[in-house]
Amino acid sequence: SQKIEQNSEALNIQEGKTATLTCNYTNYSPAYLQWYRQDPGRGPVFLLLIRENEKEKRKERLKVTFDTTLKQSLFHITASQPADSATYLCAPSGSARQLTFGSGTQLTVLP
Amino acid sequence: SQTIHQWPATLVQPVGSPLSLECTVEGTSNPNLYWYRQAAGRGLQLLFYSVGIGQISSEVPQNLSASRPQDRQFILSSKKLLLSDSGFYLCAWTGGGGTIYEQYFGPGTRLTVT
C-alpha cells in the first residue's frame, strides 16, 4: 500500500539557520507533490507544488526538491524565523482529484 | 476572491447522537470538495470527496456519510456518533475539471464525542 514518511515528528532549529524537512514515499509514483503549512487549530495552507519533471522550485525563502528516483522530496526554509514554527505536511499525488498527506513534521524555530 | 466556511467551529456531542457539519464555498463554481478528519497529533485522513452535485466518493467505510445538495455546499453527517469520531474535521476545495490544483482548507470543526 502507499506510504508517506516525513523525517521526524519534531524538528528544532536555531533562528537564522536553514530547516530541512524530508518526505519519503513508497509504492507509488506521484506526478506531483505539494507542501502545506498547518498552524495549531487551523486548516493547512498551501505553500508549493512541484511536478515530477521539475527538480527544484523556489518561493521566497522556501525551496522544494523532488527526486523521483529516490522517491523523496526535501523542503528547505532558509534564514528561518520563529514565525516559521508550524507543522509542515507533504502530499505526493498522482491524481488531480485526491491528495494523500503525510503525518507532518512539527518545526520549532528557537529565537 | 474565494472563501470557504465551516460551521460550527466546535461541537461536543454524546455518543449515539446525530451529526451534521456544513461547508460552503464562495467565489468559485463547480469545485471539487473534500472532507478530511485529523485525529490529535495525526495526519489528514480523506473521508469523502465530490466532483459535482450528488456525486460522492467515500474513501473510508464508517458510520459517516456526505452529501452535496448544491454546487458549493458539502455536508458531513452521522446518524449515531462513536467515541472514535472525535477529531478535527476539515473541508477543502480545489478547482474542478481534472486540472492539478492546490487545495484550500476551511477553518475546521473540532468535534468531541463524549
XYZ file of N, CA and C in Angstrom:
675
model
N 0.843 -1.194 0.000
C 0.000 0.000 0.000
C 0.881 1.247 0.000
N 0.293 2.371 -0.422
C 1.043 3.619 -0.468
C 1.416 4.066 0.932
N 2.623 4.575 1.048
C 3.105 5.017 2.351
C 3.891 6.300 2.199
N 3.659 7.243 3.103
C 4.377 8.513 3.113
C 5.017 8.673 4.483
N 6.309 8.992 4.485
C 7.016 9.191 5.752
C 7.674 10.559 5.748
N 7.422 11.327 6.797
C 8.090 12.602 6.961
C 9.101 12.455 8.079
N 10.327 12.941 7.842
C 11.517 12.524 8.554
C 11.347 12.358 10.054
N 10.888 13.364 10.694
C 10.726 13.208 12.131
C 9.471 13.945 12.550
N 8.954 13.577 13.664
C 7.743 14.241 14.129
C 8.019 15.677 14.530
N 9.223 15.926 15.068
C 9.539 17.267 15.534
C 10.969 17.615 15.169
N 11.161 18.877 14.817
C 12.478 19.364 14.445
C 12.656 20.740 15.074
N 13.732 20.896 15.862
C 14.048 22.186 16.477
C 15.314 22.747 15.841
N 15.265 24.006 15.436
C 16.463 24.637 14.891
C 16.564 26.054 15.435
N 17.761 26.603 15.309
C 18.018 27.953 15.789
C 17.615 28.965 14.715
N 17.112 30.078 15.152
C 16.744 31.159 14.228
C 17.913 31.515 13.321
N 17.614 31.730 12.051
C 18.638 32.100 11.085
C 19.228 30.919 10.334
N 19.073 29.723 10.872
C 19.573 28.525 10.193
C 18.595 28.059 9.133
N 19.028 27.103 8.329
C 18.163 26.507 7.311
C 17.520 25.237 7.860
N 16.219 25.196 7.772
C 15.484 23.993 8.173
C 15.298 23.105 6.952
N 15.550 21.818 7.108
C 15.351 20.867 6.018
C 14.428 19.754 6.482
N 13.303 19.628 5.804
C 12.316 18.607 6.119
C 12.283 17.594 4.980
N 12.085 16.337 5.337
C 12.143 15.255 4.357
C 10.799 14.567 4.223
N 10.457 14.231 2.996
C 9.237 13.482 2.705
C 9.628 12.309 1.808
N 9.440 11.104 2.293
C 9.705 9.897 1.506
C 8.401 9.161 1.240
N 8.292 8.583 0.071
C 7.073 7.857 -0.263
C 7.443 6.520 -0.894
N 6.565 5.558 -0.752
C 6.807 4.223 -1.307
C 5.546 3.681 -1.945
N 5.745 2.779 -2.869
C 4.668 2.022 -3.513
C 3.764 2.835 -4.418
N 4.217 4.005 -4.863
C 3.528 4.670 -5.950
C 4.433 5.726 -6.558
N 4.013 6.237 -7.695
C 4.805 7.209 -8.444
C 3.969 8.466 -8.659
N 4.075 9.409 -7.766
C 3.270 10.627 -7.892
C 3.727 11.495 -9.049
N 2.770 12.096 -9.704
C 3.082 13.016 -10.803
C 3.473 14.385 -10.264
N 3.073 14.680 -9.035
C 3.444 15.944 -8.444
C 3.376 15.819 -6.924
N 3.897 16.815 -6.265
C 3.970 16.773 -4.807
C 3.745 18.184 -4.286
N 2.935 18.271 -3.239
C 2.636 19.573 -2.645
C 3.122 19.622 -1.202
N 3.421 20.826 -0.749
C 3.749 21.075 0.659
C 2.774 22.095 1.225
N 2.346 21.803 2.466
C 1.412 22.661 3.166
C 1.960 22.997 4.543
N 1.497 24.132 5.063
C 1.811 24.532 6.430
C 0.526 24.485 7.239
N 0.616 23.936 8.467
C -0.549 23.919 9.338
C -0.174 24.459 10.708
N -0.897 25.488 11.127
C -0.738 26.029 12.472
C -1.755 25.358 13.395
N -1.481 25.329 14.711
C -2.375 24.622 15.640
C -3.813 25.120 15.557
N -4.749 24.183 15.446
C -6.159 24.524 15.436
C -6.656 25.141 14.142
N -5.860 25.076 13.081
C -6.253 25.688 11.818
C -6.079 24.704 10.673
N -6.692 25.020 9.553
C -6.552 24.165 8.377
C -5.212 24.384 7.700
N -4.720 23.399 6.962
C -3.460 23.549 6.230
C -3.555 24.654 5.181
N -2.405 25.258 4.917
C -2.305 26.300 3.901
C -1.283 25.868 2.865
N -1.678 25.931 1.606
C -0.797 25.524 0.507
C 0.425 26.425 0.423
N 1.599 25.782 0.208
C 2.846 26.534 0.056
C 3.420 26.405 -1.354
N 3.697 25.168 -1.766
C 4.377 24.947 -3.042
C 3.916 23.651 -3.670
N 3.942 23.623 -5.000
C 3.686 22.410 -5.768
C 4.852 22.197 -6.717
N 5.334 20.969 -6.801
C 6.413 20.641 -7.732
C 5.993 19.423 -8.532
N 6.250 19.448 -9.837
C 5.876 18.352 -10.722
C 7.032 17.372 -10.875
N 6.735 16.188 -11.349
C 7.751 15.125 -11.436
C 8.879 15.484 -12.392
N 8.619 16.356 -13.359
C 9.668 16.733 -14.302
C 10.440 17.981 -13.862
N 10.136 18.461 -12.665
C 10.853 19.600 -12.100
C 11.753 19.097 -10.980
N 12.974 19.514 -10.978
C 13.900 19.082 -9.939
C 13.836 19.969 -8.705
N 13.526 21.237 -8.933
C 13.575 22.195 -7.836
C 12.601 23.332 -8.101
N 12.021 23.839 -7.017
C 11.169 25.006 -7.139
C 11.400 25.898 -5.923
N 11.365 27.211 -6.166
C 11.638 28.164 -5.081
C 10.502 29.177 -4.969
N 10.307 29.629 -3.735
C 9.360 30.713 -3.478
C 9.855 31.450 -2.246
N 10.378 32.628 -2.480
C 10.933 33.450 -1.396
C 11.972 32.639 -0.619
N 11.786 32.384 0.666
C 12.779 31.649 1.445
C 12.562 30.133 1.393
N 11.617 29.689 0.619
C 11.302 28.263 0.533
C 11.901 27.646 -0.724
N 12.377 26.408 -0.584
C 12.853 25.650 -1.722
C 12.425 24.198 -1.571
N 11.918 23.639 -2.652
C 11.496 22.248 -2.655
C 12.233 21.518 -3.759
N 12.697 20.308 -3.455
C 13.270 19.431 -4.475
C 12.440 18.164 -4.553
N 12.500 17.507 -5.705
C 11.690 16.316 -5.953
C 12.555 15.321 -6.711
N 12.932 14.233 -6.059
C 13.783 13.212 -6.666
C 12.951 11.946 -6.838
N 12.503 11.709 -8.072
C 11.621 10.560 -8.319
C 12.377 9.237 -8.266
N 13.702 9.290 -8.397
C 14.492 8.059 -8.289
C 14.602 7.634 -6.828
N 14.886 8.593 -5.970
C 14.968 8.311 -4.542
C 13.590 8.242 -3.890
N 12.574 8.701 -4.601
C 11.215 8.793 -4.057
C 11.214 9.680 -2.813
N 11.736 10.884 -3.017
C 11.925 11.775 -1.891
C 11.766 13.232 -2.310
N 11.207 14.028 -1.404
C 11.177 15.469 -1.568
C 11.808 16.097 -0.337
N 12.596 17.134 -0.574
C 13.171 17.913 0.516
C 12.569 19.311 0.485
N 12.253 19.819 1.679
C 11.650 21.135 1.829
C 12.582 21.955 2.708
N 13.073 23.063 2.161
C 14.031 23.889 2.870
C 13.426 25.254 3.184
N 13.677 25.720 4.391
C 13.354 27.103 4.759
C 14.674 27.760 5.141
N 15.110 28.735 4.360
C 16.359 29.418 4.660
C 16.091 30.613 5.575
N 17.139 31.002 6.305
C 17.034 32.140 7.230
C 15.768 32.014 8.078
N 15.624 30.880 8.734
C 14.385 30.576 9.452
C 14.101 31.589 10.559
N 12.823 31.767 10.807
C 12.352 32.728 11.807
C 11.380 32.024 12.756
N 11.236 32.517 13.976
C 10.259 31.905 14.894
C 8.859 31.812 14.286
N 8.501 32.749 13.416
C 7.182 32.718 12.763
C 7.033 31.540 11.798
N 8.130 30.895 11.464
C 8.064 29.707 10.596
C 7.671 28.457 11.384
N 7.611 28.562 12.690
C 7.237 27.429 13.537
C 5.817 26.987 13.215
N 5.682 25.724 12.833
C 4.388 25.170 12.425
C 4.611 23.700 12.093
N 3.544 23.013 11.727
C 3.661 21.656 11.201
C 3.591 21.722 9.689
N 4.507 21.026 9.042
C 4.582 21.042 7.588
C 4.218 19.661 7.058
N 3.287 19.662 6.122
C 2.752 18.423 5.564
C 3.151 18.290 4.104
N 3.564 17.102 3.712
C 3.791 16.850 2.288
C 2.646 16.004 1.754
N 2.390 16.141 0.468
C 1.286 15.415 -0.157
C 1.678 15.038 -1.575
N 2.308 13.858 -1.740
C 2.578 13.375 -3.097
C 1.273 12.880 -3.709
N 1.079 13.095 -5.008
C -0.176 12.668 -5.599
C -0.017 12.335 -7.071
N -0.723 11.324 -7.515
C -0.783 11.006 -8.929
C -2.116 11.411 -9.524
N -2.990 11.934 -8.709
C -4.344 12.257 -9.150
C -4.659 13.715 -8.882
N -5.280 14.369 -9.854
C -5.673 15.759 -9.642
C -6.802 15.867 -8.640
N -7.528 14.786 -8.438
C -8.705 14.864 -7.578
C -8.401 14.554 -6.125
N -7.341 13.827 -5.867
C -7.113 13.394 -4.488
C -5.686 13.647 -4.061
N -5.541 14.006 -2.801
C -4.226 14.136 -2.199
C -4.138 13.169 -1.029
N -2.956 12.622 -0.833
C -2.679 11.820 0.354
C -1.602 12.554 1.130
N -1.884 12.876 2.390
C -0.979 13.676 3.191
C -0.126 12.818 4.109
N 1.137 13.253 4.274
C 1.946 12.673 5.323
C 1.473 13.175 6.673
N 2.005 12.588 7.744
C 1.564 12.965 9.085
C 2.186 14.263 9.567
N 3.184 14.771 8.830
C 3.723 16.088 9.140
C 4.962 16.080 10.008
N 5.700 17.160 9.898
C 6.849 17.422 10.767
C 6.590 18.733 11.486
N 6.668 18.702 12.824
C 6.468 19.920 13.608
C 7.803 20.636 13.748
N 7.881 21.796 13.145
C 9.106 22.595 13.172
C 8.994 23.686 14.235
N 10.025 23.785 15.063
C 10.116 24.877 16.035
C 11.412 25.623 15.784
N 11.299 26.918 15.521
C 12.467 27.761 15.321
C 12.695 28.539 16.613
N 13.834 28.303 17.210
C 14.139 28.890 18.518
C 14.808 30.245 18.354
N 14.342 31.256 19.088
C 14.943 32.596 18.954
C 16.322 32.664 19.607
N -12.705 37.088 -4.574
C -11.825 36.018 -4.131
C -12.655 34.891 -3.520
N -12.045 33.717 -3.458
C -12.756 32.555 -2.950
C -12.616 32.448 -1.437
N -13.670 32.041 -0.805
C -13.629 31.788 0.631
C -14.364 30.498 0.925
N -13.984 29.867 2.019
C -14.611 28.616 2.428
C -14.994 28.733 3.896
N -16.213 28.328 4.186
C -16.749 28.446 5.527
C -17.107 27.065 6.062
N -16.906 26.897 7.355
C -17.335 25.683 8.036
C -18.015 26.067 9.336
N -19.050 25.341 9.658
C -19.664 25.517 10.987
C -20.332 24.238 11.441
N -20.396 24.076 12.761
C -19.875 25.003 13.765
C -18.353 24.900 13.899
N -17.758 25.797 14.661
C -16.314 25.760 14.881
C -15.952 24.675 15.885
N -16.777 24.501 16.892
C -16.560 23.452 17.889
C -17.899 22.804 18.210
N -17.815 21.530 18.598
C -19.030 20.785 18.867
C -18.720 19.686 19.865
N -19.557 19.565 20.884
C -19.446 18.472 21.846
C -20.757 17.704 21.787
N -20.659 16.422 21.444
C -21.844 15.621 21.256
C -21.719 14.304 22.028
N -22.820 13.788 22.573
C -22.758 12.491 23.252
C -22.733 11.339 22.250
N -22.168 10.228 22.690
C -22.171 9.018 21.869
C -23.605 8.660 21.492
N -23.783 8.285 20.232
C -25.099 7.879 19.767
C -25.946 8.999 19.206
N -25.499 10.226 19.330
C -26.267 11.360 18.815
C -25.953 11.575 17.341
N -26.821 12.289 16.618
C -26.547 12.552 15.194
C -25.573 13.713 15.027
N -25.073 13.822 13.792
C -24.103 14.870 13.480
C -24.425 15.493 12.133
N -24.239 16.791 12.039
C -24.323 17.466 10.748
C -23.342 18.616 10.743
N -22.332 18.516 9.882
C -21.353 19.587 9.701
C -21.526 20.146 8.302
N -21.431 21.455 8.193
C -21.682 22.080 6.899
C -20.466 22.856 6.421
N -20.297 22.824 5.121
C -19.190 23.528 4.467
C -19.752 24.234 3.237
N -19.417 25.507 3.079
C -19.824 26.218 1.878
C -18.636 26.982 1.309
N -18.620 27.081 0.006
C -17.549 27.779 -0.704
C -18.169 28.941 -1.457
N -17.481 30.077 -1.457
C -17.933 31.243 -2.202
C -16.868 31.657 -3.208
N -17.319 32.223 -4.317
C -16.393 32.805 -5.276
C -15.840 31.859 -6.303
N -16.409 30.661 -6.410
C -15.983 29.714 -7.425
C -17.184 28.858 -7.805
N -17.098 28.210 -8.945
C -18.192 27.336 -9.350
C -17.630 25.969 -9.723
N -18.448 24.950 -9.535
C -18.098 23.574 -9.843
C -16.779 23.126 -9.205
N -16.593 23.419 -7.919
C -15.344 22.972 -7.279
C -15.400 21.493 -6.963
N -14.230 20.880 -6.801
C -14.147 19.580 -6.136
C -14.129 19.875 -4.636
N -14.899 19.113 -3.885
C -14.998 19.347 -2.438
C -14.564 18.106 -1.685
N -13.975 18.310 -0.513
C -13.379 17.223 0.259
C -13.718 17.371 1.740
N -13.884 16.237 2.399
C -13.939 16.178 3.864
C -12.756 15.351 4.354
N -12.020 15.921 5.310
C -10.913 15.227 5.957
C -11.184 15.174 7.464
N -10.567 14.204 8.108
C -10.546 14.170 9.555
C -9.091 14.077 10.006
N -8.801 14.795 11.076
C -7.454 14.783 11.642
C -7.573 14.460 13.124
N -7.104 13.280 13.511
C -7.076 12.925 14.924
C -5.918 13.663 15.581
N -5.969 13.806 16.881
C -4.952 14.569 17.621
C -3.551 14.046 17.299
N -2.677 14.952 16.832
C -1.298 14.585 16.547
C -1.109 13.687 15.342
N -2.140 13.573 14.531
C -2.059 12.675 13.375
C -2.194 13.458 12.074
N -2.010 12.739 10.962
C -2.158 13.352 9.658
C -3.611 13.452 9.240
N -3.809 13.957 8.033
C -5.142 14.127 7.485
C -5.624 12.836 6.832
N -6.822 12.445 7.171
C -7.439 11.264 6.573
C -8.584 11.716 5.677
N -8.496 11.399 4.383
C -9.569 11.756 3.470
C -10.777 10.872 3.727
N -11.924 11.509 3.949
C -13.157 10.772 4.212
C -14.023 10.679 2.952
N -14.306 11.817 2.346
C -15.172 11.866 1.169
C -14.675 12.948 0.225
N -14.959 12.758 -1.072
C -14.773 13.861 -1.992
C -15.897 13.849 -3.011
N -16.114 15.014 -3.610
C -17.232 15.182 -4.539
C -16.793 16.049 -5.708
N -17.121 15.590 -6.912
C -16.784 16.358 -8.107
C -17.988 17.093 -8.666
N -19.160 16.891 -8.062
C -20.345 17.589 -8.532
C -21.541 17.308 -7.639
N -22.634 18.013 -7.899
C -23.855 17.840 -7.109
C -24.285 16.374 -7.125
N -24.513 15.845 -5.934
C -24.992 14.472 -5.811
C -23.953 13.403 -6.043
N -22.713 13.783 -6.367
C -21.657 12.809 -6.631
C -20.709 12.751 -5.443
N -20.717 11.619 -4.746
C -19.913 11.449 -3.545
C -19.075 10.188 -3.673
N -17.802 10.306 -3.376
C -16.919 9.137 -3.313
C -16.444 8.995 -1.883
N -16.545 7.770 -1.375
C -16.150 7.500 0.004
C -14.810 6.795 0.022
N -13.930 7.283 0.864
C -12.602 6.687 0.965
C -12.485 5.730 2.135
N -13.254 5.947 3.161
C -13.134 5.143 4.370
C -14.529 4.695 4.797
N -14.810 3.388 4.756
C -16.130 2.916 5.202
C -16.294 3.110 6.700
N -17.362 3.750 7.099
C -17.566 4.042 8.512
C -18.988 4.536 8.689
N -19.277 5.045 9.860
C -20.651 5.465 10.127
C -20.911 6.905 9.720
N -20.050 7.467 8.896
C -20.248 8.821 8.405
C -20.763 8.783 6.970
N -21.446 9.835 6.570
C -21.900 9.971 5.193
C -21.746 11.425 4.776
N -21.771 11.669 3.489
C -21.636 13.026 2.978
C -22.686 13.255 1.903
N -23.051 14.511 1.739
C -23.985 14.873 0.681
C -23.588 16.219 0.105
N -23.957 16.409 -1.152
C -23.680 17.678 -1.825
C -24.975 18.121 -2.495
N -25.826 18.809 -1.751
C -27.121 19.208 -2.304
C -27.050 20.384 -3.269
N -26.012 21.203 -3.156
C -25.822 22.340 -4.052
C -24.360 22.383 -4.499
N -24.105 23.121 -5.544
C -22.764 23.140 -6.143
C -21.681 23.494 -5.133
N -21.980 24.432 -4.224
C -20.949 24.910 -3.318
C -21.238 24.583 -1.859
N -21.990 23.523 -1.643
C -22.334 23.100 -0.295
C -22.024 21.626 -0.116
N -21.346 21.331 0.983
C -20.936 19.954 1.255
C -21.251 19.676 2.722
N -21.956 18.577 2.985
C -22.417 18.283 4.330
C -21.888 16.922 4.773
N -21.415 16.869 5.989
C -20.953 15.615 6.591
C -21.934 15.240 7.700
N -22.381 13.990 7.686
C -23.420 13.573 8.630
C -23.103 12.237 9.260
N -23.778 12.015 10.379
C -23.769 10.706 11.005
C -25.099 10.512 11.720
N -25.590 9.302 11.717
C -26.840 9.028 12.434
C -26.563 8.758 13.915
N -25.420 8.115 14.185
C -25.064 7.790 15.569
C -23.556 7.920 15.736
N -23.129 8.888 16.512
C -21.708 9.120 16.702
C -21.067 8.078 17.611
N -19.802 7.784 17.309
C -18.981 6.908 18.131
C -17.890 7.743 18.792
N -17.318 7.226 19.878
C -16.207 7.942 20.523
C -15.071 8.180 19.530
N -14.848 7.212 18.652
C -13.747 7.300 17.690
C -13.977 8.354 16.613
N -15.159 8.953 16.584
C -15.424 10.018 15.613
C -14.875 11.369 16.059
N -14.391 11.443 17.279
C -13.789 12.699 17.748
C -12.606 13.073 16.873
N -12.458 14.370 16.635
C -11.340 14.811 15.822
C -11.592 16.194 15.258
N -10.679 16.594 14.408
C -10.740 17.905 13.754
C -11.165 17.652 12.314
N -12.325 18.167 11.939
C -12.880 17.914 10.611
C -12.637 19.121 9.721
N -12.042 18.844 8.601
C -11.674 19.905 7.672
C -12.351 19.699 6.322
N -12.885 20.770 5.798
C -13.432 20.784 4.444
C -12.425 21.504 3.550
N -12.305 21.064 2.322
C -11.382 21.697 1.390
C -11.999 21.730 0.004
N -11.514 22.658 -0.818
C -11.969 22.700 -2.205
C -10.780 22.877 -3.128
N -10.982 22.453 -4.360
C -10.000 22.684 -5.390
C -10.740 22.881 -6.700
N -10.062 23.419 -7.705
C -10.725 23.661 -8.968
C -11.174 22.368 -9.617
N -12.277 22.389 -10.290
C -12.770 21.193 -10.951
C -12.154 21.023 -12.326
N -12.544 19.982 -13.025
C -12.097 19.771 -14.398
C -10.875 18.900 -14.536
N -10.348 18.397 -13.428
C -9.229 17.460 -13.524
C -7.869 18.111 -13.578
N -7.816 19.429 -13.638
C -6.521 20.108 -13.637
C -5.907 20.014 -12.245
N -4.610 19.958 -12.187
C -3.944 19.882 -10.894
C -4.062 21.220 -10.193
N -4.672 21.237 -9.036
C -4.806 22.454 -8.257
C -4.468 22.169 -6.807
N -3.954 23.197 -6.168
C -3.751 23.077 -4.732
C -5.109 23.084 -4.042
N -5.146 22.533 -2.838
C -6.395 22.500 -2.081
C -6.417 23.645 -1.077
N -7.611 24.199 -0.915
C -7.814 25.287 0.039
C -8.736 24.782 1.145
N -8.288 24.950 2.358
C -8.975 24.380 3.503
C -9.787 25.420 4.264
N -10.873 24.941 4.858
C -11.661 25.770 5.745
C -11.037 25.824 7.126
N -11.679 26.551 8.038
C -11.129 26.712 9.394
C -11.283 25.479 10.265
N -12.131 24.536 9.860
C -12.260 23.291 10.609
C -13.322 23.323 11.688
N -13.765 22.117 12.058
C -14.694 21.917 13.175
C -14.059 20.935 14.145
N -13.932 21.357 15.385
C -13.388 20.471 16.419
C -14.553 19.722 17.043
N -14.621 18.404 16.818
C -15.705 17.576 17.352
C -15.188 16.718 18.496
N -15.861 16.799 19.620
C -15.567 15.936 20.751
C -16.801 15.102 21.053
N -16.636 13.795 20.988
C -17.746 12.882 21.304
C -17.520 12.353 22.716
N -18.506 12.551 23.581
C -18.344 12.182 24.994
C -19.210 10.993 25.394
